[in-house]
Amino acid sequence: MKATLLVAAAIAACVLAGGAHAQGQQASDTTTVVKNDARTAGHAVANSATTVGHTVADKSRHAGHAVAEETRSARDTIRDDSKKVGHAVADGARSVGHSVKEGAGKVKAAVSGKTSEPEPKS
């Protein structure tokens, strides 16, 4: 808000100064003065906008870091719980796989009369 007021004041001062300055000179000089005043006002607006932009970016960065710091413990808890659940699912899948393999071996032995294990080499 302050930056906007400063920009508006700078533009108004440049325009008024340019108008008073242009009245005392000839018509060809008037266009040059108006161009220079407009250029100066444009640069003032650009510089003010840059300053405001940097200020907003800095405050946004600080706010983001504050939020990240506040949520760190929750993120760590979720990550740890997720690892535990993943390991539990993997262990369960491994047990089911072993049970299925053993069951398939028993069925094969019952049907064919042979075990699924290879014969020992003598």
mmCIF file of C-alpha atoms in Angstrom:
data_model
loop_
_atom_site.group_PDB
_atom_site.id
_atom_site.type_symbol
_atom_site.label_atom_id
_atom_site.label_comp_id
_atom_site.label_asym_id
_atom_site.label_seq_id
_atom_site.Cartn_x
_atom_site.Cartn_y
_atom_site.Cartn_z
ATOM 1 C CA MET A 1 0.000 0.000 0.000
ATOM 2 C CA LYS A 2 2.807 2.404 0.909
ATOM 3 C CA ALA A 3 4.637 1.565 -2.292
ATOM 4 C CA THR A 4 1.524 2.325 -4.343
ATOM 5 C CA LEU A 5 1.188 5.731 -2.704
ATOM 6 C CA LEU A 6 4.861 6.455 -3.349
ATOM 7 C CA VAL A 7 4.502 5.490 -6.997
ATOM 8 C CA ALA A 8 1.404 7.649 -7.423
ATOM 9 C CA ALA A 9 3.141 10.601 -5.743
ATOM 10 C CA ALA A 10 6.223 10.185 -7.927
ATOM 11 C CA ILE A 11 4.130 10.083 -11.092
ATOM 12 C CA ALA A 12 2.114 13.135 -10.072
ATOM 13 C CA ALA A 13 5.278 15.100 -9.216
ATOM 14 C CA CYS A 14 6.884 14.172 -12.522
ATOM 15 C CA VAL A 15 3.809 15.108 -14.515
ATOM 16 C CA LEU A 16 3.376 18.476 -12.718
ATOM 17 C CA ALA A 17 7.065 19.297 -13.024
ATOM 18 C CA GLY A 18 6.986 18.332 -16.675
ATOM 19 C CA GLY A 19 3.919 20.486 -17.304
ATOM 20 C CA ALA A 20 5.440 23.573 -15.655
ATOM 21 C CA HIS A 21 8.734 23.016 -17.410
ATOM 22 C CA ALA A 22 7.104 22.495 -20.818
ATOM 23 C CA GLN A 23 5.196 25.785 -20.738
ATOM 24 C CA GLY A 24 8.390 27.826 -20.828
ATOM 25 C CA GLN A 25 9.848 26.160 -23.913
ATOM 26 C CA GLN A 26 8.991 25.903 -27.560
ATOM 27 C CA ALA A 27 6.692 23.253 -29.075
ATOM 28 C CA SER A 28 9.537 21.019 -30.314
ATOM 29 C CA ASP A 29 11.123 21.007 -26.859
ATOM 30 C CA THR A 30 7.778 20.199 -25.244
ATOM 31 C CA THR A 31 7.602 16.753 -26.829
ATOM 32 C CA THR A 32 11.149 15.977 -25.689
ATOM 33 C CA VAL A 33 10.374 17.070 -22.138
ATOM 34 C CA VAL A 34 7.149 15.055 -22.045
ATOM 35 C CA LYS A 35 8.997 11.981 -23.325
ATOM 36 C CA ASN A 36 11.711 12.380 -20.715
ATOM 37 C CA ASP A 37 9.171 12.921 -17.937
ATOM 38 C CA ALA A 38 7.187 9.888 -19.048
ATOM 39 C CA ARG A 39 10.393 7.831 -19.148
ATOM 40 C CA THR A 40 11.323 9.005 -15.650
ATOM 41 C CA ALA A 41 7.848 8.205 -14.339
ATOM 42 C CA GLY A 42 7.962 4.785 -16.001
ATOM 43 C CA HIS A 43 11.323 4.024 -14.411
ATOM 44 C CA ALA A 44 10.025 5.138 -11.027
ATOM 45 C CA VAL A 45 7.013 2.838 -11.361
ATOM 46 C CA ALA A 46 9.223 -0.058 -12.466
ATOM 47 C CA ASN A 47 11.633 0.412 -9.574
ATOM 48 C CA SER A 48 8.784 0.624 -7.064
ATOM 49 C CA ALA A 49 7.148 -2.490 -8.513
ATOM 50 C CA THR A 50 10.444 -4.357 -8.283
ATOM 51 C CA THR A 51 10.854 -3.347 -4.658
ATOM 52 C CA VAL A 52 7.309 -4.403 -3.812
ATOM 53 C CA GLY A 53 7.783 -7.686 -5.658
ATOM 54 C CA HIS A 54 10.956 -8.475 -3.740
ATOM 55 C CA THR A 55 9.283 -7.636 -0.449
ATOM 56 C CA VAL A 56 6.344 -9.913 -1.212
ATOM 57 C CA ALA A 57 8.695 -12.715 -2.276
ATOM 58 C CA ASP A 58 10.726 -12.402 0.929
ATOM 59 C CA LYS A 59 7.630 -12.496 3.133
ATOM 60 C CA SER A 60 6.235 -15.438 1.191
ATOM 61 C CA ARG A 61 9.523 -17.313 1.562
ATOM 62 C CA HIS A 62 9.571 -16.693 5.303
ATOM 63 C CA ALA A 63 5.953 -17.839 5.634
ATOM 64 C CA GLY A 64 6.692 -21.002 3.657
ATOM 65 C CA HIS A 65 9.667 -21.836 5.840
ATOM 66 C CA ALA A 66 7.600 -21.234 8.982
ATOM 67 C CA VAL A 67 4.869 -23.592 7.763
ATOM 68 C CA ALA A 68 7.464 -26.216 6.829
ATOM 69 C CA GLU A 69 9.039 -25.964 10.258
ATOM 70 C CA GLU A 70 5.670 -26.268 12.032
ATOM 71 C CA THR A 71 4.660 -29.348 10.044
ATOM 72 C CA ARG A 72 8.014 -31.133 10.270
ATOM 73 C CA SER A 73 6.982 -33.454 13.137
ATOM 74 C CA ALA A 74 3.747 -34.431 11.385
ATOM 75 C CA ARG A 75 5.648 -35.170 8.163
ATOM 76 C CA ASP A 76 8.194 -37.280 10.034
ATOM 77 C CA THR A 77 5.444 -39.241 11.811
ATOM 78 C CA ILE A 78 3.587 -39.891 8.562
ATOM 79 C CA ARG A 79 6.799 -40.970 6.823
ATOM 80 C CA ASP A 80 7.713 -43.386 9.642
ATOM 81 C CA ASP A 81 4.198 -44.837 9.808
ATOM 82 C CA SER A 82 4.163 -45.260 6.045
ATOM 83 C CA LYS A 83 7.452 -47.182 6.178
ATOM 84 C CA LYS A 84 6.079 -49.458 8.911
ATOM 85 C CA VAL A 85 2.915 -50.166 6.917
ATOM 86 C CA GLY A 86 4.936 -50.862 3.778
ATOM 87 C CA HIS A 87 7.174 -53.315 5.607
ATOM 88 C CA ALA A 88 4.159 -55.030 7.184
ATOM 89 C CA VAL A 89 2.496 -55.444 3.777
ATOM 90 C CA ALA A 90 5.720 -56.831 2.308
ATOM 91 C CA ASP A 91 6.111 -59.305 5.187
ATOM 92 C CA GLY A 92 2.490 -60.413 4.813
ATOM 93 C CA ALA A 93 2.893 -60.901 1.070
ATOM 94 C CA ARG A 94 6.080 -62.897 1.654
ATOM 95 C CA SER A 95 4.306 -65.209 4.156
ATOM 96 C CA VAL A 96 1.399 -65.730 1.775
ATOM 97 C CA GLY A 97 3.845 -66.527 -1.023
ATOM 98 C CA HIS A 98 5.631 -69.136 1.101
ATOM 99 C CA SER A 99 2.310 -70.684 2.173
ATOM 100 C CA VAL A 100 1.119 -70.896 -1.438
ATOM 101 C CA LYS A 101 4.415 -72.440 -2.514
ATOM 102 C CA GLU A 102 4.239 -75.085 0.227
ATOM 103 C CA GLY A 103 0.597 -75.834 -0.571
ATOM 104 C CA ALA A 104 1.371 -76.194 -4.265
ATOM 105 C CA GLY A 105 4.180 -78.627 -3.430
ATOM 106 C CA LYS A 106 1.861 -80.735 -1.280
ATOM 107 C CA VAL A 107 -0.821 -80.803 -3.998
ATOM 108 C CA LYS A 108 1.727 -81.796 -6.632
ATOM 109 C CA ALA A 109 3.061 -84.572 -4.398
ATOM 110 C CA ALA A 110 -0.449 -85.848 -3.739
ATOM 111 C CA VAL A 111 -1.434 -85.853 -7.416
ATOM 112 C CA SER A 112 1.747 -87.197 -9.007
ATOM 113 C CA GLY A 113 3.238 -89.080 -6.139
ATOM 114 C CA LYS A 114 6.467 -87.114 -6.554
ATOM 115 C CA THR A 115 7.668 -84.203 -4.514
ATOM 116 C CA SER A 116 8.439 -80.910 -6.148
ATOM 117 C CA GLU A 117 11.870 -80.869 -4.604
ATOM 118 C CA PRO A 118 14.739 -81.980 -6.828
ATOM 119 C CA GLU A 119 16.193 -85.427 -6.181
ATOM 120 C CA PRO A 120 19.430 -85.374 -4.237
ATOM 121 C CA LYS A 121 22.547 -85.920 -6.340
ATOM 122 C CA SER A 122 24.667 -88.843 -5.220
#
